[in-house]
PDB file of C-alpha atoms in Angstrom:
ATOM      1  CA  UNK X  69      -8.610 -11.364  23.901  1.00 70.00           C
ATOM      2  CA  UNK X  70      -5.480 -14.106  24.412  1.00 82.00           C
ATOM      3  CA  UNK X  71      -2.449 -14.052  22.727  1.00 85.00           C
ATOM      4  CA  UNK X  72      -3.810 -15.915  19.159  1.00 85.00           C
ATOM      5  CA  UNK X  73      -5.624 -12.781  18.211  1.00 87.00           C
ATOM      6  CA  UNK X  74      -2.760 -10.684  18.579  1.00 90.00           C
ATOM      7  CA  UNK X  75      -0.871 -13.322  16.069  1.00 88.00           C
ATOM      8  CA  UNK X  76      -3.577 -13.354  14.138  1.00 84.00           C
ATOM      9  CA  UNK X  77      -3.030  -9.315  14.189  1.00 86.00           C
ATOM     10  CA  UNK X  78      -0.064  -9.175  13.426  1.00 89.00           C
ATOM     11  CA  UNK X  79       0.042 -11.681  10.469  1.00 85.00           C
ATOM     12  CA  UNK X  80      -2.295  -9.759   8.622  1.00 81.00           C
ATOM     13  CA  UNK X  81      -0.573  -6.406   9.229  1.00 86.00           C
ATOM     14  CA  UNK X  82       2.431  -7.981   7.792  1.00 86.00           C
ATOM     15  CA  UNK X  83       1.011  -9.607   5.139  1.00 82.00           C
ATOM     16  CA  UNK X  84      -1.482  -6.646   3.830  1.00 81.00           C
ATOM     17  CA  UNK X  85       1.609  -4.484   4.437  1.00 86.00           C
ATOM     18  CA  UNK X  86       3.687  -6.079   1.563  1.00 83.00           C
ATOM     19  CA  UNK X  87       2.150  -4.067  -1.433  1.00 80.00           C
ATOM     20  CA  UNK X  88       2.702  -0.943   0.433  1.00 87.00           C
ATOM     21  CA  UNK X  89       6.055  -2.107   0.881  1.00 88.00           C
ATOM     22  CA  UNK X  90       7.297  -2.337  -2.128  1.00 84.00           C
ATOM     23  CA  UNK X  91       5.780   0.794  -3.378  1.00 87.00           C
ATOM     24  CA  UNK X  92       7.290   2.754  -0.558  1.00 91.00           C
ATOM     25  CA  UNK X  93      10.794   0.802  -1.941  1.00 88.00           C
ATOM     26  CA  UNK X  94       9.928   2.650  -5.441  1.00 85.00           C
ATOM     27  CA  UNK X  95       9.287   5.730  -3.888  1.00 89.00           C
ATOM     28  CA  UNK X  96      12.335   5.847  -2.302  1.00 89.00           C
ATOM     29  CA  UNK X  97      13.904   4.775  -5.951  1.00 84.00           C
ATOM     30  CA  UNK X  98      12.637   8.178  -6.966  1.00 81.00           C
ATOM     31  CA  UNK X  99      13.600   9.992  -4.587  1.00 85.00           C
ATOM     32  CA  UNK X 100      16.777   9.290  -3.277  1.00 83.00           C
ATOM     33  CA  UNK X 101      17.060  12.704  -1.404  1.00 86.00           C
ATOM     34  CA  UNK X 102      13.435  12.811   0.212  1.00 90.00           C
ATOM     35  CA  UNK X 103      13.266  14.625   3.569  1.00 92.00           C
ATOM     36  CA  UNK X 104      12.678  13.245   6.286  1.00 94.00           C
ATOM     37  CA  UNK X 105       8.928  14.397   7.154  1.00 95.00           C
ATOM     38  CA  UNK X 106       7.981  12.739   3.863  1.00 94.00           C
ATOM     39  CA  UNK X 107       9.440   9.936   4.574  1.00 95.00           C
ATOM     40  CA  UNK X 108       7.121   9.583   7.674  1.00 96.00           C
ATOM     41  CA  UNK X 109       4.392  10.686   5.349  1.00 96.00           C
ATOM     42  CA  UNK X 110       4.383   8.306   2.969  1.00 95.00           C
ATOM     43  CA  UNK X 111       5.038   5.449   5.611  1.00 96.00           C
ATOM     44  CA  UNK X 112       1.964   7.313   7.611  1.00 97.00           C
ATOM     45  CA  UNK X 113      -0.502   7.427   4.843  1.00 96.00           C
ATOM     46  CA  UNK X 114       0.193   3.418   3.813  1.00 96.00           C
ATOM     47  CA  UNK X 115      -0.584   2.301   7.676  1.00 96.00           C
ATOM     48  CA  UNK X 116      -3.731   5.034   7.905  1.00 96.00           C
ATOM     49  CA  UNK X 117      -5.359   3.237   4.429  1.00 95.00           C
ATOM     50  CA  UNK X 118      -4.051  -0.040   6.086  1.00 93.00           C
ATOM     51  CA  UNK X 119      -5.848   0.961   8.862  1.00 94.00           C
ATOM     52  CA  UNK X 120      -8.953   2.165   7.236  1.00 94.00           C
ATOM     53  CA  UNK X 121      -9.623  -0.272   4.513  1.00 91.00           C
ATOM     54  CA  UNK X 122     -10.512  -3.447   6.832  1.00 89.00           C
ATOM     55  CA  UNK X 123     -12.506  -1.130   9.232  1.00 90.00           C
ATOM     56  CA  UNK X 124     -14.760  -0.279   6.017  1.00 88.00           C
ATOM     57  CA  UNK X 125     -14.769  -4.047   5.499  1.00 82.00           C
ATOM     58  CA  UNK X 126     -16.037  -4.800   8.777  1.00 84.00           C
ATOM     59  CA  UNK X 127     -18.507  -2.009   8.546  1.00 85.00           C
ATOM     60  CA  UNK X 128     -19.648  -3.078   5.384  1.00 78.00           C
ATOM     61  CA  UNK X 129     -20.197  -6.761   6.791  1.00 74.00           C
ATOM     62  CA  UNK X 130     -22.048  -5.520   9.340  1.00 75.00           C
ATOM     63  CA  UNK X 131     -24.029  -3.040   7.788  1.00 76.00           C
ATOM     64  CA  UNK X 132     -24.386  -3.400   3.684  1.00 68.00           C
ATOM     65  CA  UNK X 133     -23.343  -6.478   2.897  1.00 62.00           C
ATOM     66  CA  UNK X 134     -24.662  -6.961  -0.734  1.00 58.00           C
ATOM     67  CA  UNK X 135     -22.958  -3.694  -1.812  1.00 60.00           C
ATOM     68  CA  UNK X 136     -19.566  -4.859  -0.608  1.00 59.00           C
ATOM     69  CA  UNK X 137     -19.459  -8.262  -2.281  1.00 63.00           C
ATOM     70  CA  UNK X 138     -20.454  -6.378  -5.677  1.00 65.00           C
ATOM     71  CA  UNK X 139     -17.938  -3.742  -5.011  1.00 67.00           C
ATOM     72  CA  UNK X 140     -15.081  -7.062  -4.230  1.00 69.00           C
ATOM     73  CA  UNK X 141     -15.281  -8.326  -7.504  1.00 74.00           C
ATOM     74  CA  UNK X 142     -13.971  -4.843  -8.769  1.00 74.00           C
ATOM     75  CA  UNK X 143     -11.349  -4.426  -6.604  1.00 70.00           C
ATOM     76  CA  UNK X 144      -8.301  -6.041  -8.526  1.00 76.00           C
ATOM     77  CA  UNK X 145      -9.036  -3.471 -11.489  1.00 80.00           C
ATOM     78  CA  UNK X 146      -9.291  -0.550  -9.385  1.00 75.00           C
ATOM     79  CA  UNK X 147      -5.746  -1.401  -8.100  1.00 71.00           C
ATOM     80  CA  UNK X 148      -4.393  -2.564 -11.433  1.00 78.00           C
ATOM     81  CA  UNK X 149      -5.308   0.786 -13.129  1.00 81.00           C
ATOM     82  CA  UNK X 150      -4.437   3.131 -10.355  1.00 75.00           C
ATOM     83  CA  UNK X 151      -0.895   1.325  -9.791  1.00 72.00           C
ATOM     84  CA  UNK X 152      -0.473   0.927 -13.530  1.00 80.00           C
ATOM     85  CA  UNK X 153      -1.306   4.294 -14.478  1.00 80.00           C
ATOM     86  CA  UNK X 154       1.417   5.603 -11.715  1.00 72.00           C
ATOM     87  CA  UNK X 155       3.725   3.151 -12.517  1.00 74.00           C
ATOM     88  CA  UNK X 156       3.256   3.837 -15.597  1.00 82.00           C
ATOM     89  CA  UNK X 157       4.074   7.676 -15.584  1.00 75.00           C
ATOM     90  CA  UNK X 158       7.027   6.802 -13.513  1.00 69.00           C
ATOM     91  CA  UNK X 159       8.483   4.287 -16.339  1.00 76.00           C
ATOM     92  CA  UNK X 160       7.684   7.100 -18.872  1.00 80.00           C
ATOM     93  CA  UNK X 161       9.576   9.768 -17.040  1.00 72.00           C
ATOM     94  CA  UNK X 162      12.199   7.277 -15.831  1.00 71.00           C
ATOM     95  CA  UNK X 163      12.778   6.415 -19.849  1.00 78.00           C
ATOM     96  CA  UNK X 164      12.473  10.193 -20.981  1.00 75.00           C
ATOM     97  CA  UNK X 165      15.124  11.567 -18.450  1.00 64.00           C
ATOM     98  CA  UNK X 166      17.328   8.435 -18.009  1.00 57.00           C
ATOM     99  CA  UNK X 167      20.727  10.396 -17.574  1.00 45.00           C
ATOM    100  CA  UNK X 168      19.175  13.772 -16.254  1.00 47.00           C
ATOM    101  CA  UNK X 169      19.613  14.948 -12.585  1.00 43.00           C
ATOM    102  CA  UNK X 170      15.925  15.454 -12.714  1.00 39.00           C
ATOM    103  CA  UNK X 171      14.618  12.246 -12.610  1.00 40.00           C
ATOM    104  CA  UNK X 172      16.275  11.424  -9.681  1.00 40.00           C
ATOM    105  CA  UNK X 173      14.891  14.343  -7.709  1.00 43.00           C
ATOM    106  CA  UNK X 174      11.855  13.606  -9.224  1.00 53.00           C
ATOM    107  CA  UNK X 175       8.723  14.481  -6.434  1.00 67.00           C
ATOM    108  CA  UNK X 176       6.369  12.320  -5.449  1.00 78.00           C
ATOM    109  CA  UNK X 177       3.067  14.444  -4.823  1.00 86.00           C
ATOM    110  CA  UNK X 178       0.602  13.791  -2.596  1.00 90.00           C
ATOM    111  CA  UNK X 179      -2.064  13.344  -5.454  1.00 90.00           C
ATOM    112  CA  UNK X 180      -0.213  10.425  -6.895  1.00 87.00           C
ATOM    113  CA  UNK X 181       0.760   9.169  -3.126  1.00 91.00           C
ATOM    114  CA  UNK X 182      -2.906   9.076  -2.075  1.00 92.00           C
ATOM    115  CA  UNK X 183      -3.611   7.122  -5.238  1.00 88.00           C
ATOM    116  CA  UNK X 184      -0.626   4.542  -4.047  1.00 89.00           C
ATOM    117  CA  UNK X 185      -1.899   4.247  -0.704  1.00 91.00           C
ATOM    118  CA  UNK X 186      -5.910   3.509  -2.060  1.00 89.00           C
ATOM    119  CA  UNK X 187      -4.364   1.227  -4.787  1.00 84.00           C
ATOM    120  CA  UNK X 188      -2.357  -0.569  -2.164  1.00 83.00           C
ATOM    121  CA  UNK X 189      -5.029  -1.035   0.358  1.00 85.00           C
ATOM    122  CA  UNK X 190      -8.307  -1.498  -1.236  1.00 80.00           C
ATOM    123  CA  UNK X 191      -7.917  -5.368  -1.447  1.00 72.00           C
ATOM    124  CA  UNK X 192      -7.487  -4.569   2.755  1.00 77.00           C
ATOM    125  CA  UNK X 193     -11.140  -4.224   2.053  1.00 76.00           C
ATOM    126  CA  UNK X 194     -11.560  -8.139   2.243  1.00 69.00           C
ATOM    127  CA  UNK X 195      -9.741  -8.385   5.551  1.00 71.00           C
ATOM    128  CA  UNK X 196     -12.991  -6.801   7.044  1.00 69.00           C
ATOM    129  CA  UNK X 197     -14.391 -10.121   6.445  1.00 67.00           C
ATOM    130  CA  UNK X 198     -11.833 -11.673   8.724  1.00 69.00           C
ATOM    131  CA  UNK X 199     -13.088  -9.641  11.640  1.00 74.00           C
ATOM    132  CA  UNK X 200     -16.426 -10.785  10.975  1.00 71.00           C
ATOM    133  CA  UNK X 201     -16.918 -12.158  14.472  1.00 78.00           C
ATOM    134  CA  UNK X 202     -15.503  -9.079  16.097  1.00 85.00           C
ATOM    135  CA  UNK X 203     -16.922  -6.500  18.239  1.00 87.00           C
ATOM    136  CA  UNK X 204     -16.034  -3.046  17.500  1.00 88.00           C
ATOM    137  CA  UNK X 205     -13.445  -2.543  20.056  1.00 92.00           C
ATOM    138  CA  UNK X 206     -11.741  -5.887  18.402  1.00 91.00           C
ATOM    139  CA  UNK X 207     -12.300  -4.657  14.668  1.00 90.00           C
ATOM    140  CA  UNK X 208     -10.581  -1.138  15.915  1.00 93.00           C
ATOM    141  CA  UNK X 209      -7.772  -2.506  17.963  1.00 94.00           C
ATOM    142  CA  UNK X 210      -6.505  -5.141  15.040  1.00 92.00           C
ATOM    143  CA  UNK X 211      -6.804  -2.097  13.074  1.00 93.00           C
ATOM    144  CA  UNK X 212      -4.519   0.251  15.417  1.00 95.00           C
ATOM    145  CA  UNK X 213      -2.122  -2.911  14.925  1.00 95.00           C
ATOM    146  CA  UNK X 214      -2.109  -3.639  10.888  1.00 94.00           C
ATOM    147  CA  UNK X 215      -1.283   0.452  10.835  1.00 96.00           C
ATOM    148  CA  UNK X 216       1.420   0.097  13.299  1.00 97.00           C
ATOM    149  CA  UNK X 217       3.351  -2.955  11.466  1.00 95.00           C
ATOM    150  CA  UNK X 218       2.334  -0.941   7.958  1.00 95.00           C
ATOM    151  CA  UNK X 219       4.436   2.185   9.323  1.00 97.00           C
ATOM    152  CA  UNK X 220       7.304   0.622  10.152  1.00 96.00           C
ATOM    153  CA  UNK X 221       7.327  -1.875   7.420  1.00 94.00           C
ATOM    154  CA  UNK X 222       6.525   1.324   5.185  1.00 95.00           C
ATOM    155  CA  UNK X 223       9.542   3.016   6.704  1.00 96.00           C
ATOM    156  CA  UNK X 224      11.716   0.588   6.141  1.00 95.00           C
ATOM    157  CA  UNK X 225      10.837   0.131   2.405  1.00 92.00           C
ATOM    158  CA  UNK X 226      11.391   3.944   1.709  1.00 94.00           C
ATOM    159  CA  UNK X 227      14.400   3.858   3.898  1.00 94.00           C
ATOM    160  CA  UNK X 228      16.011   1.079   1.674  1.00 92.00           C
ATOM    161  CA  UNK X 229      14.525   2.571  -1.712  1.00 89.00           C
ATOM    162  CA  UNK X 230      16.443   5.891  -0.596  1.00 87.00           C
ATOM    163  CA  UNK X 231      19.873   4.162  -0.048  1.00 86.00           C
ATOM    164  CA  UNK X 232      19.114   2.182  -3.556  1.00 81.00           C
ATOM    165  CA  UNK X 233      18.311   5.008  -5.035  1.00 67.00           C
ATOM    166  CA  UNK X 234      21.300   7.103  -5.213  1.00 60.00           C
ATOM    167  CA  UNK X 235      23.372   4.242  -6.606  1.00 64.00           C
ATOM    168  CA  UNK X 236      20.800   3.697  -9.542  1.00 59.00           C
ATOM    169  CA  UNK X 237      20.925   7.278 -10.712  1.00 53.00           C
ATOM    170  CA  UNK X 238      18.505   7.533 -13.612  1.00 55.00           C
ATOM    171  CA  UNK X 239      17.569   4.003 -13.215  1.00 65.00           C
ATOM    172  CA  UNK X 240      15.622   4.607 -10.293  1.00 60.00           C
ATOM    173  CA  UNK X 241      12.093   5.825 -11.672  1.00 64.00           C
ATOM    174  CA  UNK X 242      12.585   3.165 -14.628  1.00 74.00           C
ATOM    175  CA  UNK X 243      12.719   0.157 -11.828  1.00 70.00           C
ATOM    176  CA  UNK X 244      10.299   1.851  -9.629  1.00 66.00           C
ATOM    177  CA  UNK X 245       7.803   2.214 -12.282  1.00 72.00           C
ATOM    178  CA  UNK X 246       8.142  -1.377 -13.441  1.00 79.00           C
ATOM    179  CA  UNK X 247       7.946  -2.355  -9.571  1.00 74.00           C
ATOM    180  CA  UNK X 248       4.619  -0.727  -9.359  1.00 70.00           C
ATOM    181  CA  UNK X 249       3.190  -2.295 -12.405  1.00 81.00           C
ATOM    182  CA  UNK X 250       4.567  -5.485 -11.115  1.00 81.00           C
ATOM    183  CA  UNK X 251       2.469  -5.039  -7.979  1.00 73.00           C
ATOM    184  CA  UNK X 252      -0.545  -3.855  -9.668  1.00 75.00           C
ATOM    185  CA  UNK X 253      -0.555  -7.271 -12.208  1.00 82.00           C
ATOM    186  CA  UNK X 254       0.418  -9.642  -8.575  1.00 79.00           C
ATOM    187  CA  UNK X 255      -3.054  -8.027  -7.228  1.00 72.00           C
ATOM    188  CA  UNK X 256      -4.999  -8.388 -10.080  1.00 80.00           C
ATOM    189  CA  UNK X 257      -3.978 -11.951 -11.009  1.00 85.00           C
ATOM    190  CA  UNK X 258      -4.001 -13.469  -7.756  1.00 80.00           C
ATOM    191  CA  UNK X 259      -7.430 -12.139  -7.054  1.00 75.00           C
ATOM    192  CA  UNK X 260      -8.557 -14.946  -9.895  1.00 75.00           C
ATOM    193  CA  UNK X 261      -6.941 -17.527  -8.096  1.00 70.00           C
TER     194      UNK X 261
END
């Protein structure tokens, strides 16, 4: 291993971490007073599924290869419909309570964070193919490094979302649900070109 594949790395840990980015900015929309051991929670589960996704990639590559190119093609809808269904429900409640104290201390479970962090990630699936040429060791150390840059990148976007969040008021789940739906059409259109 030389110094490229670290680059190499750490590009793709920075550029699969951008979805989970901005969803950890909603998150932190909605919750402008999260605690914080959910804070490293939701930064935690974004860099596990960052983690995970490109090691079921490479698995997949190396194991079942015509069930993962069938399952690519269905990829952009999964995340469209799991991030527009959640940003959807956030744009509902944001609308429904705009003035209320509640939806600002509205609670992001870990249902609907799980979802976020599978929506976010699955298209990490396709990364697998970059460490084609990998051995195992290599396949599990670049993904030890995507989850590291994903956590702190994750962090940061929650971190930011909070501090945004409590000068939005009620605005908060309204622009975090449209930021989520946002994210959800990106994936979904630029998997067609």
């Amino acid at each position: 291993m030389d110094y490229k594949f670290f680059l190499y790395a750490i590009g793709l840990g920075v550029s699969l971490a951008m979805d989970a980015f901005s969803v950890s900015l909603a998150n932190g929309l909605g919750e402008p007073r999260m605690r914080t051991r959910k804070v490293c929670l939701i930064a935690g589960m974004f860099a596990l599924f960052q983690a995970l996704m490109p090691l079921l990639g490479w698995i997949c590559l190396h194991t079942v290869v015509n069930l993962f190119s069938a399952f690519e093609k269905i990829i952009p809808w999964i995340s469209l419909a799991l991030l527009g269904y959640i940003g959807g429900k956030m744009l509902y409640d944001g609308i429904k309570h705009r003035c209320e104290e509640a939806s600002v201390s509205a609670h992001l479970g870990f249902g609907a964070l799980l979802l976020q962090a599978i929506a976010t990630s699955i298209d990490a699936l396709t990364a697998g193919l970059a460490f084609a040429e990998y051995d195992a060791w290599e396949a599990l150390l670049s993904a030890i490094i995507i989850a590291l840059i994903t956590f702190i990148i994750c962090l940061c976007g929650v971190l930011i979302g909070k501090r945004s969040g409590t000068r939005l008021c009620g605005k908060a789940g309204i622009l975090g649900g449209v930021i989520l739906i946002i994210i959800g059409l990106e994936i979904f259109i630029t998997s067609w070109f």
